[in-house]
Amino acid sequence: MAHYFNEPSRTFSEYLLVPGYSSCECTPDKVSLKTPLVKYRKGQEEPALHMNIPMVSAIMQSVSGERMATALAREGGISFIYGSQTVENEAAMVRRVKAAKAGFVFSDSNIKVDATLADVLALKERTGHSTMAVTEDGTANGKLLGIVTSRDYRVSRMSLDTKVSEFMTPFANLVYAKEGCTLSEANDIIWENKLNALPVVDEQQCLTSFVFRKDYDSHKENPNELLDEHKRYIVGAGINTRDYETRVPALVEAGADVLCIDSSEGFSQWQAITLKWIRDHYGDSVKVGAGNVVDAEGFRFLAEAGADFIKIGIGGGSICITREQKGIGRGQATATIEVAKARDAYFKETGIYIPICSDGGIVHDYHITLALAMGADFVMLGRYFSRFEESPTKKVTINGTYMKEYWGEGSARARNWQRYDMGGDNKLSFVEGVDSYVPYAGALKDNVALTLSKVKHTMCNCGALTIEELQQKAKITLVSATSIVEGGAHDVVVKDNTIDAKVK
C-alpha cells in the first residue's frame, strides 16, 4: 500500500524562532553569512566555491539575466543564468558577465552614429543611463566612434532629429584605456583627467567596457563582491537533461563557474545520466548542482549520483502551480528539515558535506533565516529578485503603480518543456506556472542590504554569529493559526503613512 507520512507538511509561515542567549559580542556587524556552495570534505579542506551571502537567484527567464548576475555577485551571491534559451545565447550571457571584471562595466547603452537625439532620449528612458557609446554597428563591442553624455545636448535648444554625429564627443577627442589595463590604472586615468567615464578599447578600437568614476566608491562599498582569481564576477548557469552534451561544453568554455540542472523534479534517472556524463567528461572540475527533491530518499539519490549541491522544493514558488496541476510537492519547511537531516547523516557516513539549497516558499524575509536555521546552506529566490531593476523584464504601470513582469518557467509564456519533460514528445503538455506582475522594488543593492540586516539581527537574537552556529543553536517552534494573527498588527486602526496625521 501507499506510504503515508505521519505529520502534515508545513510551510515556513508555520514556524517561529525562539530567542536564545545573546552575549555583548553578538552584534549584527560581527555576523558572517559566508556559506559553502559545493561539496567538500568538511574539517579537512575548504570548498572550491563559496558565497559571502546565502542567496542565489532562480534559473528563470524573468529573473536571472546578465545584469542580475553582476549585481548579485557584487553583493556576494550568485545568479544562475536561465537555460531556457539557445545554447549560444546563454553562453553569450555568461561570457559577458565574465567579461565584466569588477569595476569594468559591459556597456548596455549603445547607439549608431546616424541615430537622432530622439533615439538618444528613448535609449536613456529605457536603460536609465546617460552615458552612451556610439559604435559603428550600434552594439556593445562595435568599433567606438564616440560617446554621448547628457552634457553633449540640450533638449530645449536642439531639434529631436539632430544626428548623433553632430553633438557626440568623437573618438579623436576621447581619453581612453587599452584592453588589458588594470582597474587601478583605469582609475588613475580617470582621476588625472577628471573624467566621469573611461572607455576601454581593444587594438581594433572596438569597445570592451567602461570604467566609471562613481564605481570607484561603489567598489569600495562592496566588500562582499564574489570574484574569481582573475577579479571576474562568479556566475552560474542552468542546464537541462536533454541537450547537456552541447550546452555544458559551451557554458564551460564561456567561463561559467558552476552549473545547475534546472528541473521541477530531480529524483530521476535523467539527472543521474546527466551527472554521469559530466563526471565522465570533466571529472570534478565542473561543479554542478541538481534537484529538486523534497525528502531524504531524493537527496541520497542525487548525492550518490555526484551532485555538488542539492536543491529542495517542489510547488512552493509563488508562480508555480505544480501542486494544483499534478498534486505533487511538499511543504517547504518540512522538506528542508528532512533533507537537512539526510545531508547530516550522509556527512557522518562519508565525511563529505553536500550543501543544500531551499528553493521556493520564501514569502517574508524572516523565512530566509528560518530556512537557514532548519539546515539550508543558502536559498534560491525568484519572486524576490524579479522585483528589482536588474531583472530582465519590463517595468510597467498597472493602475498607477510600477510593476515588473514575472512568469514561471512552466508557464505558457516560457514554454520551458525541458524543465518538465518526463521523456515525452518535446512539448509542454500543460502549464505548471503562471504569468504575473510583482511590485517594482527598485535597486537590488538596497533591498538585499535590508533583507540581510534582518537576517543578521535575527541570528543575534538566537545567539549565533555564523550560519553553522545558527543551525546548532536555533530553537524553532510551531505556531497556531491564532498566533500567526497575533504576530501582526491587530486590534488597532493602523495609520495611513501616506497622509500626515493632524495632532490636535
Short mmCIF file of C-alpha atoms in Angstrom, two decimals:
data_model
loop_
_atom_site.label_atom_id
_atom_site.label_comp_id
_atom_site.label_asym_id
_atom_site.label_seq_id
_atom_site.Cartn_x
_atom_site.Cartn_y
_atom_site.Cartn_z
CA MET A 1 0.00 0.00 0.00
CA ALA A 2 1.00 3.63 -0.35
CA HIS A 3 3.37 5.17 2.18
CA TYR A 4 1.74 7.77 4.41
CA PHE A 5 3.73 10.42 6.26
CA ASN A 6 2.53 10.74 9.83
CA GLU A 7 2.95 14.52 10.04
CA PRO A 8 1.48 17.16 7.71
CA SER A 9 3.97 19.00 5.53
CA ARG A 10 4.45 22.54 6.76
CA THR A 11 5.45 25.93 5.39
CA PHE A 12 7.87 28.46 6.84
CA SER A 13 4.95 30.61 8.00
CA GLU A 14 4.01 27.90 10.46
CA TYR A 15 7.22 28.33 12.46
CA LEU A 16 8.93 30.96 14.57
CA LEU A 17 12.41 31.17 16.04
CA VAL A 18 12.62 31.33 19.83
CA PRO A 19 15.32 33.74 21.09
CA GLY A 20 18.48 32.33 22.62
CA TYR A 21 21.10 33.90 24.84
CA SER A 22 22.90 36.83 23.20
CA SER A 23 26.21 37.99 24.61
CA CYS A 24 27.55 41.52 24.24
CA GLU A 25 29.81 40.18 21.48
CA CYS A 26 26.84 39.06 19.40
CA THR A 27 26.15 42.13 17.27
CA PRO A 28 24.99 42.28 13.62
CA ASP A 29 28.24 43.82 12.38
CA LYS A 30 30.11 40.70 13.53
CA VAL A 31 27.82 38.21 11.81
CA SER A 32 29.32 36.27 8.89
CA LEU A 33 26.97 34.94 6.22
CA LYS A 34 29.69 33.09 4.31
CA THR A 35 28.42 29.71 3.16
CA PRO A 36 29.67 26.80 1.01
CA LEU A 37 28.26 26.37 -2.49
CA VAL A 38 29.68 22.96 -3.46
CA LYS A 39 30.52 19.73 -1.67
CA TYR A 40 33.80 19.30 0.20
CA ARG A 41 35.41 17.32 2.99
CA LYS A 42 34.35 19.43 5.92
CA GLY A 43 37.05 19.81 8.54
CA GLN A 44 39.77 18.82 6.07
CA GLU A 45 39.50 21.33 3.25
CA GLU A 46 37.79 24.48 2.09
CA PRO A 47 35.02 24.31 -0.54
CA ALA A 48 36.12 25.09 -4.09
CA LEU A 49 33.33 27.67 -4.28
CA HIS A 50 31.62 29.62 -1.53
CA MET A 51 29.33 32.63 -1.29
CA ASN A 52 29.53 35.61 1.01
CA ILE A 53 25.76 35.79 1.37
CA PRO A 54 23.34 32.81 1.32
CA MET A 55 21.31 33.94 -1.69
CA VAL A 56 21.15 32.81 -5.31
CA SER A 57 18.72 33.95 -7.99
CA ALA A 58 16.42 31.44 -9.66
CA ILE A 59 17.08 29.87 -13.06
CA MET A 60 14.27 31.80 -14.72
CA GLN A 61 13.79 33.94 -17.83
CA SER A 62 12.17 36.66 -15.76
CA VAL A 63 14.87 36.70 -13.07
CA SER A 64 18.44 35.78 -13.96
CA GLY A 65 19.96 37.72 -16.84
CA GLU A 66 23.41 39.23 -17.05
CA ARG A 67 22.53 42.45 -15.19
CA MET A 68 21.16 40.42 -12.30
CA ALA A 69 24.27 38.24 -12.32
CA THR A 70 26.71 41.14 -11.97
CA ALA A 71 24.55 42.99 -9.42
CA LEU A 72 24.15 39.94 -7.19
CA ALA A 73 27.83 38.98 -7.45
CA ARG A 74 28.69 42.48 -6.23
CA GLU A 75 26.70 41.72 -3.09
CA GLY A 76 28.29 38.31 -2.57
CA GLY A 77 25.69 35.97 -4.09
CA ILE A 78 25.35 34.09 -7.36
CA SER A 79 22.90 34.18 -10.26
CA PHE A 80 22.20 31.15 -12.42
CA ILE A 81 21.66 32.40 -15.96
CA TYR A 82 18.46 30.85 -17.28
CA GLY A 83 18.85 27.86 -19.58
CA SER A 84 15.51 28.10 -21.40
CA GLN A 85 17.16 29.81 -24.36
CA THR A 86 19.52 28.72 -27.10
CA VAL A 87 22.90 27.38 -26.10
CA GLU A 88 24.55 30.24 -27.98
CA ASN A 89 22.55 32.95 -26.20
CA GLU A 90 23.12 31.50 -22.74
CA ALA A 91 26.85 31.11 -23.35
CA ALA A 92 27.00 34.70 -24.63
CA MET A 93 25.32 35.94 -21.44
CA VAL A 94 27.82 34.04 -19.30
CA ARG A 95 30.68 35.37 -21.39
CA ARG A 96 29.52 38.96 -20.93
CA VAL A 97 29.24 38.54 -17.16
CA LYS A 98 32.75 37.08 -17.02
CA ALA A 99 33.99 39.94 -19.22
CA ALA A 100 32.67 42.43 -16.67
CA LYS A 101 35.59 42.45 -14.29
CA ALA A 102 34.94 44.19 -11.01
CA GLY A 103 34.92 47.84 -11.98
CA PHE A 104 34.81 47.12 -15.73
CA VAL A 105 31.23 47.56 -16.90
CA PHE A 106 29.77 45.99 -20.03
CA SER A 107 28.00 48.74 -21.98
CA ASP A 108 24.23 48.33 -22.23
CA SER A 109 23.56 51.76 -23.76
CA ASN A 110 24.85 51.82 -27.32
CA ILE A 111 23.77 53.72 -30.39
CA LYS A 112 24.75 54.23 -34.03
CA VAL A 113 26.31 57.39 -35.37
CA ASP A 114 23.35 58.11 -37.68
CA ALA A 115 20.81 57.90 -34.84
CA THR A 116 19.00 61.05 -33.68
CA LEU A 117 18.58 62.97 -30.44
CA ALA A 118 15.13 61.38 -30.18
CA ASP A 119 16.80 57.95 -30.26
CA VAL A 120 19.22 59.06 -27.52
CA LEU A 121 16.38 60.20 -25.28
CA ALA A 122 14.45 56.97 -25.89
CA LEU A 123 17.52 54.89 -25.02
CA LYS A 124 18.10 56.91 -21.86
CA GLU A 125 14.48 56.36 -20.84
CA ARG A 126 14.81 52.62 -21.43
CA THR A 127 18.14 51.99 -19.65
CA GLY A 128 18.30 54.91 -17.22
CA HIS A 129 21.89 55.60 -18.29
CA SER A 130 23.05 58.94 -19.69
CA THR A 131 26.46 57.78 -20.94
CA MET A 132 26.16 56.07 -24.31
CA ALA A 133 28.73 54.51 -26.58
CA VAL A 134 28.45 55.48 -30.24
CA THR A 135 29.66 52.44 -32.15
CA GLU A 136 29.84 51.63 -35.83
CA ASP A 137 27.17 48.93 -35.62
CA GLY A 138 25.35 50.12 -32.50
CA THR A 139 26.49 47.14 -30.42
CA ALA A 140 28.39 47.00 -27.14
CA ASN A 141 31.52 45.63 -28.81
CA GLY A 142 31.46 47.56 -32.07
CA LYS A 143 34.14 49.98 -33.23
CA LEU A 144 33.95 53.00 -30.91
CA LEU A 145 33.30 56.24 -32.83
CA GLY A 146 32.42 58.50 -29.92
CA ILE A 147 30.48 58.99 -26.71
CA VAL A 148 27.29 60.84 -25.87
CA THR A 149 26.56 62.14 -22.37
CA SER A 150 23.87 64.47 -21.06
CA ARG A 151 26.37 67.33 -21.30
CA ASP A 152 26.52 66.98 -25.08
CA TYR A 153 22.98 68.11 -25.83
CA ARG A 154 20.24 70.40 -24.60
CA VAL A 155 16.75 69.28 -25.49
CA SER A 156 15.25 72.78 -25.27
CA ARG A 157 17.68 74.15 -27.89
CA MET A 158 18.03 71.24 -30.30
CA SER A 159 15.75 69.52 -32.77
CA LEU A 160 14.90 65.92 -31.96
CA ASP A 161 16.01 64.86 -35.45
CA THR A 162 19.57 66.16 -34.90
CA LYS A 163 22.04 63.43 -35.78
CA VAL A 164 24.24 61.96 -33.04
CA SER A 165 27.29 62.69 -35.19
CA GLU A 166 26.62 66.41 -34.76
CA PHE A 167 26.83 66.52 -30.96
CA MET A 168 28.76 63.46 -29.78
CA THR A 169 32.31 63.67 -28.50
CA PRO A 170 34.29 61.96 -31.31
CA PHE A 171 36.84 59.24 -30.62
CA ALA A 172 39.70 61.55 -31.59
CA ASN A 173 38.85 63.77 -28.62
CA LEU A 174 38.34 60.94 -26.12
CA VAL A 175 40.61 59.84 -23.34
CA TYR A 176 40.54 56.04 -23.32
CA ALA A 177 42.36 53.00 -21.99
CA LYS A 178 43.63 49.94 -23.84
CA GLU A 179 42.26 46.48 -23.14
CA GLY A 180 44.35 44.72 -20.51
CA CYS A 181 44.79 47.70 -18.21
CA THR A 182 44.18 47.09 -14.52
CA LEU A 183 41.36 48.68 -12.56
CA SER A 184 43.93 50.69 -10.61
CA GLU A 185 45.44 52.03 -13.84
CA ALA A 186 41.99 52.88 -15.21
CA ASN A 187 41.06 54.77 -12.07
CA ASP A 188 44.34 56.70 -12.21
CA ILE A 189 43.47 57.83 -15.76
CA ILE A 190 40.01 58.88 -14.61
CA TRP A 191 41.32 60.97 -11.72
CA GLU A 192 44.20 62.51 -13.67
CA ASN A 193 41.90 63.60 -16.50
CA LYS A 194 38.88 64.48 -14.35
CA LEU A 195 36.64 62.05 -16.23
CA ASN A 196 33.30 60.56 -15.27
CA ALA A 197 33.60 57.64 -17.70
CA LEU A 198 36.58 55.93 -19.30
CA PRO A 199 36.04 53.70 -22.35
CA VAL A 200 38.29 50.68 -22.72
CA VAL A 201 39.04 49.57 -26.29
CA ASP A 202 40.98 46.77 -27.98
CA GLU A 203 43.60 47.00 -30.73
CA GLN A 204 40.86 47.38 -33.38
CA GLN A 205 39.29 50.31 -31.48
CA CYS A 206 36.32 48.11 -30.51
CA LEU A 207 34.73 48.89 -27.17
CA THR A 208 35.21 46.25 -24.48
CA SER A 209 33.92 48.03 -21.38
CA PHE A 210 33.60 51.25 -19.40
CA VAL A 211 35.10 52.25 -16.07
CA PHE A 212 33.07 54.89 -14.21
CA ARG A 213 34.26 57.34 -11.58
CA LYS A 214 31.18 56.62 -9.44
CA ASP A 215 32.06 52.92 -9.38
CA TYR A 216 35.32 53.61 -7.54
CA ASP A 217 33.41 54.31 -4.35
CA SER A 218 30.92 51.57 -5.21
CA HIS A 219 33.75 49.05 -5.45
CA LYS A 220 34.99 50.10 -2.02
CA GLU A 221 31.45 49.84 -0.67
CA ASN A 222 31.08 46.21 -1.81
CA PRO A 223 33.46 44.23 0.39
CA ASN A 224 31.43 41.06 -0.24
CA GLU A 225 31.99 41.02 -4.01
CA LEU A 226 32.25 37.45 -5.26
CA LEU A 227 35.18 37.26 -7.66
CA ASP A 228 37.34 34.56 -9.22
CA GLU A 229 41.14 34.63 -9.21
CA HIS A 230 41.10 36.97 -12.23
CA LYS A 231 38.85 39.51 -10.48
CA ARG A 232 35.88 38.49 -12.62
CA TYR A 233 32.39 38.04 -11.24
CA ILE A 234 31.39 34.49 -10.37
CA VAL A 235 28.33 33.34 -12.29
CA GLY A 236 26.27 30.17 -12.57
CA ALA A 237 24.22 28.77 -15.44
CA GLY A 238 21.25 26.45 -15.79
CA ILE A 239 21.31 23.26 -17.84
CA ASN A 240 18.72 20.59 -18.63
CA THR A 241 18.72 16.82 -19.05
CA ARG A 242 18.21 16.93 -22.81
CA ASP A 243 20.88 18.95 -24.61
CA TYR A 244 23.62 18.80 -21.94
CA GLU A 245 26.13 17.30 -24.39
CA THR A 246 26.20 20.58 -26.31
CA ARG A 247 25.15 23.04 -23.61
CA VAL A 248 27.65 22.05 -20.92
CA PRO A 249 30.78 22.38 -23.12
CA ALA A 250 29.59 25.77 -24.40
CA LEU A 251 28.96 27.08 -20.89
CA VAL A 252 32.26 25.75 -19.57
CA GLU A 253 34.09 27.38 -22.48
CA ALA A 254 32.24 30.64 -21.80
CA GLY A 255 33.56 30.61 -18.23
CA ALA A 256 30.58 29.56 -16.09
CA ASP A 257 31.84 28.86 -12.56
CA VAL A 258 29.04 26.47 -11.59
CA LEU A 259 26.14 24.75 -13.33
CA CYS A 260 22.77 23.57 -12.06
CA ILE A 261 20.32 21.12 -13.56
CA ASP A 262 17.05 23.01 -13.82
CA SER A 263 14.21 20.56 -13.30
CA SER A 264 10.89 20.55 -11.49
CA GLU A 265 11.69 17.10 -10.05
CA GLY A 266 15.19 15.76 -9.52
CA PHE A 267 14.63 12.22 -8.27
CA SER A 268 15.00 10.78 -11.78
CA GLN A 269 17.30 8.70 -13.93
CA TRP A 270 17.57 11.63 -16.34
CA GLN A 271 19.52 13.62 -13.75
CA ALA A 272 21.76 10.66 -12.89
CA ILE A 273 22.59 10.23 -16.58
CA THR A 274 23.37 13.95 -16.93
CA LEU A 275 25.61 13.97 -13.86
CA LYS A 276 27.43 10.84 -15.02
CA TRP A 277 28.13 12.37 -18.44
CA ILE A 278 29.59 15.48 -16.80
CA ARG A 279 31.78 13.41 -14.46
CA ASP A 280 32.94 11.17 -17.32
CA HIS A 281 33.97 14.15 -19.43
CA TYR A 282 35.13 16.66 -16.83
CA GLY A 283 35.71 14.78 -13.61
CA ASP A 284 35.23 17.05 -10.58
CA SER A 285 36.49 20.16 -12.40
CA VAL A 286 32.96 21.18 -13.41
CA LYS A 287 30.75 21.94 -10.43
CA VAL A 288 27.08 21.12 -10.90
CA GLY A 289 24.06 21.18 -8.62
CA ALA A 290 20.96 19.05 -9.06
CA GLY A 291 17.35 18.85 -7.89
CA ASN A 292 14.70 19.46 -6.92
CA VAL A 293 13.89 16.93 -4.20
CA VAL A 294 11.71 17.02 -1.08
CA ASP A 295 12.75 14.03 1.01
CA ALA A 296 15.73 12.02 2.28
CA GLU A 297 15.44 9.39 -0.43
CA GLY A 298 15.67 12.01 -3.17
CA PHE A 299 18.68 13.63 -1.50
CA ARG A 300 20.54 10.33 -1.19
CA PHE A 301 19.89 9.52 -4.85
CA LEU A 302 21.40 12.79 -6.11
CA ALA A 303 24.26 12.68 -3.59
CA GLU A 304 25.31 9.26 -4.84
CA ALA A 305 24.85 10.41 -8.45
CA GLY A 306 27.54 13.04 -7.89
CA ALA A 307 25.74 16.36 -7.32
CA ASP A 308 27.85 19.18 -5.88
CA PHE A 309 24.83 20.76 -4.18
CA ILE A 310 21.19 19.75 -4.00
CA LYS A 311 18.09 21.91 -4.33
CA ILE A 312 14.95 21.36 -2.26
CA GLY A 313 11.41 22.29 -3.19
CA ILE A 314 8.52 21.29 -5.44
CA GLY A 315 5.50 23.50 -5.96
CA GLY A 316 6.34 26.18 -3.39
CA GLY A 317 7.15 29.06 -5.76
CA SER A 318 4.74 31.96 -5.96
CA ILE A 319 4.16 31.41 -9.69
CA CYS A 320 4.27 27.60 -9.53
CA ILE A 321 1.02 25.62 -9.83
CA THR A 322 2.55 22.13 -9.94
CA ARG A 323 0.69 21.14 -6.78
CA GLU A 324 -2.62 22.28 -8.26
CA GLN A 325 -1.99 20.61 -11.60
CA LYS A 326 -0.37 17.35 -10.51
CA GLY A 327 -0.85 17.02 -6.76
CA ILE A 328 2.93 16.69 -6.36
CA GLY A 329 5.03 18.51 -3.77
CA ARG A 330 5.63 19.07 -0.11
CA GLY A 331 5.54 21.98 2.34
CA GLN A 332 8.88 23.77 2.01
CA ALA A 333 9.74 23.83 5.73
CA THR A 334 9.11 20.10 6.17
CA ALA A 335 11.09 19.28 3.03
CA THR A 336 14.04 21.42 4.18
CA ILE A 337 14.09 19.85 7.64
CA GLU A 338 14.06 16.28 6.32
CA VAL A 339 16.67 16.84 3.61
CA ALA A 340 18.94 18.65 6.10
CA LYS A 341 18.83 15.58 8.36
CA ALA A 342 19.70 13.38 5.38
CA ARG A 343 22.58 15.69 4.47
CA ASP A 344 23.98 15.49 8.01
CA ALA A 345 23.65 11.70 8.05
CA TYR A 346 25.46 11.47 4.70
CA PHE A 347 28.27 13.65 6.07
CA LYS A 348 28.69 11.41 9.11
CA GLU A 349 28.91 8.36 6.85
CA THR A 350 31.23 9.73 4.19
CA GLY A 351 32.94 12.84 5.54
CA ILE A 352 31.59 14.72 2.53
CA TYR A 353 29.40 17.75 3.20
CA ILE A 354 26.92 18.49 0.40
CA PRO A 355 25.35 21.97 0.66
CA ILE A 356 21.58 22.14 0.27
CA CYS A 357 19.56 24.99 -1.21
CA SER A 358 15.98 25.75 -0.20
CA ASP A 359 14.26 26.78 -3.43
CA GLY A 360 10.77 28.29 -3.11
CA GLY A 361 8.34 29.07 -0.33
CA ILE A 362 10.09 32.29 0.74
CA VAL A 363 7.42 34.94 1.24
CA HIS A 364 8.87 37.12 4.01
CA ASP A 365 12.49 37.99 4.78
CA TYR A 366 12.40 36.05 8.04
CA HIS A 367 11.65 32.89 6.06
CA ILE A 368 15.26 33.05 4.83
CA THR A 369 16.53 32.93 8.41
CA LEU A 370 14.18 30.06 9.17
CA ALA A 371 15.39 28.12 6.12
CA LEU A 372 19.00 28.58 7.22
CA ALA A 373 18.17 27.59 10.80
CA MET A 374 16.44 24.45 9.52
CA GLY A 375 19.61 23.38 7.77
CA ALA A 376 19.74 25.07 4.36
CA ASP A 377 23.13 26.47 3.38
CA PHE A 378 21.55 29.01 1.05
CA VAL A 379 18.24 29.86 -0.58
CA MET A 380 17.20 30.29 -4.20
CA LEU A 381 14.79 33.15 -4.84
CA GLY A 382 12.66 34.00 -7.86
CA ARG A 383 9.89 36.45 -6.97
CA TYR A 384 12.21 38.26 -4.56
CA PHE A 385 14.74 39.14 -7.29
CA SER A 386 12.20 39.60 -10.08
CA ARG A 387 11.04 42.84 -8.43
CA PHE A 388 14.35 44.62 -8.88
CA GLU A 389 15.61 47.00 -11.53
CA GLU A 390 18.22 44.46 -12.59
CA SER A 391 15.79 41.68 -13.54
CA PRO A 392 15.42 41.18 -17.32
CA THR A 393 11.72 42.05 -17.51
CA LYS A 394 9.89 45.21 -18.41
CA LYS A 395 8.80 47.78 -15.85
CA VAL A 396 5.14 48.61 -16.47
CA THR A 397 2.49 50.75 -14.84
CA ILE A 398 -0.61 48.97 -13.52
CA ASN A 399 -3.31 51.19 -12.00
CA GLY A 400 -0.74 53.89 -11.34
CA THR A 401 1.75 51.55 -9.66
CA TYR A 402 5.09 50.44 -11.11
CA MET A 403 5.24 46.68 -11.55
CA LYS A 404 7.66 44.17 -13.07
CA GLU A 405 6.59 41.22 -15.19
CA TYR A 406 7.19 37.80 -13.65
CA TRP A 407 6.39 34.42 -15.15
CA GLY A 408 7.13 30.82 -14.32
CA GLU A 409 9.29 28.50 -16.40
CA GLY A 410 6.31 26.18 -16.68
CA SER A 411 4.01 28.93 -17.95
CA ALA A 412 2.70 29.17 -21.49
CA ARG A 413 4.93 32.21 -21.93
CA ALA A 414 8.17 30.43 -21.07
CA ARG A 415 7.32 27.09 -22.69
CA ASN A 416 10.34 25.52 -20.99
CA TRP A 417 9.35 21.94 -21.77
CA GLN A 418 12.85 20.63 -20.95
CA ARG A 419 12.36 21.53 -17.30
CA TYR A 420 9.18 19.44 -17.03
CA ASP A 421 9.87 16.75 -19.60
CA MET A 422 9.36 13.14 -18.49
CA GLY A 423 10.68 11.53 -21.67
CA GLY A 424 7.67 12.68 -23.66
CA ASP A 425 7.18 14.35 -27.01
CA ASN A 426 9.28 17.51 -26.60
CA LYS A 427 6.49 19.85 -25.64
CA LEU A 428 4.81 21.32 -22.57
CA SER A 429 1.61 19.27 -22.34
CA PHE A 430 0.05 21.54 -19.71
CA VAL A 431 1.21 24.59 -17.78
CA GLU A 432 2.73 24.38 -14.30
CA GLY A 433 3.32 28.11 -13.87
CA VAL A 434 1.54 31.42 -14.30
CA ASP A 435 2.27 34.78 -15.94
CA SER A 436 2.05 37.63 -13.42
CA TYR A 437 3.22 41.01 -12.11
CA VAL A 438 5.12 41.87 -8.94
CA PRO A 439 5.50 45.32 -7.34
CA TYR A 440 8.64 47.10 -8.54
CA ALA A 441 11.06 47.43 -5.63
CA GLY A 442 13.99 49.45 -7.01
CA ALA A 443 17.68 48.52 -6.96
CA LEU A 444 18.89 45.11 -5.84
CA LYS A 445 21.60 46.51 -3.59
CA ASP A 446 19.30 48.44 -1.27
CA ASN A 447 16.79 45.61 -0.92
CA VAL A 448 19.36 42.88 -0.33
CA ALA A 449 21.07 45.05 2.30
CA LEU A 450 17.79 45.45 4.18
CA THR A 451 16.97 41.73 3.96
CA LEU A 452 20.40 40.68 5.20
CA SER A 453 20.23 43.21 8.01
CA LYS A 454 17.08 41.45 9.23
CA VAL A 455 18.78 38.06 8.92
CA LYS A 456 21.80 39.22 10.91
CA HIS A 457 19.73 40.81 13.65
CA THR A 458 17.63 37.66 13.99
CA MET A 459 20.76 35.50 14.15
CA CYS A 460 21.99 37.66 17.01
CA ASN A 461 18.66 37.15 18.77
CA CYS A 462 19.45 33.45 18.54
CA GLY A 463 23.00 33.96 19.82
CA ALA A 464 24.64 32.99 16.51
CA LEU A 465 27.40 34.71 14.53
CA THR A 466 27.59 32.20 11.66
CA ILE A 467 25.08 30.13 9.71
CA GLU A 468 26.54 26.92 11.11
CA GLU A 469 26.21 28.28 14.64
CA LEU A 470 22.60 29.25 13.90
CA GLN A 471 21.83 25.69 12.81
CA GLN A 472 23.30 24.36 16.05
CA LYS A 473 21.69 26.86 18.42
CA ALA A 474 18.34 27.64 16.82
CA LYS A 475 15.18 26.87 18.77
CA ILE A 476 12.18 26.59 16.47
CA THR A 477 8.53 26.38 17.44
CA LEU A 478 5.36 25.59 15.56
CA VAL A 479 2.72 28.30 15.70
CA SER A 480 -1.06 28.11 15.66
CA ALA A 481 -3.31 29.97 13.25
CA THR A 482 -4.29 32.29 16.10
CA SER A 483 -0.68 33.12 16.98
CA ILE A 484 0.01 33.99 13.34
CA VAL A 485 -2.73 36.64 13.59
CA GLU A 486 -1.27 37.76 16.91
CA GLY A 487 2.13 38.22 15.25
CA GLY A 488 0.95 41.11 13.07
CA ALA A 489 -0.69 44.41 13.85
CA HIS A 490 -4.09 43.64 15.37
CA ASP A 491 -6.90 45.23 17.36
CA VAL A 492 -5.81 48.69 16.26
CA VAL A 493 -6.58 51.06 13.41
CA VAL A 494 -3.28 51.41 11.53
CA LYS A 495 -2.50 54.96 10.42
CA ASP A 496 -2.12 55.64 6.71
CA ASN A 497 1.54 56.63 6.45
CA THR A 498 0.90 58.46 3.19
CA ILE A 499 -1.22 61.07 4.95
CA ASP A 500 0.19 63.37 7.59
CA ALA A 501 -1.74 62.88 10.79
CA LYS A 502 -3.19 66.03 12.31
CA VAL A 503 -2.49 66.16 16.00
CA LYS A 504 -4.97 68.30 17.89
#
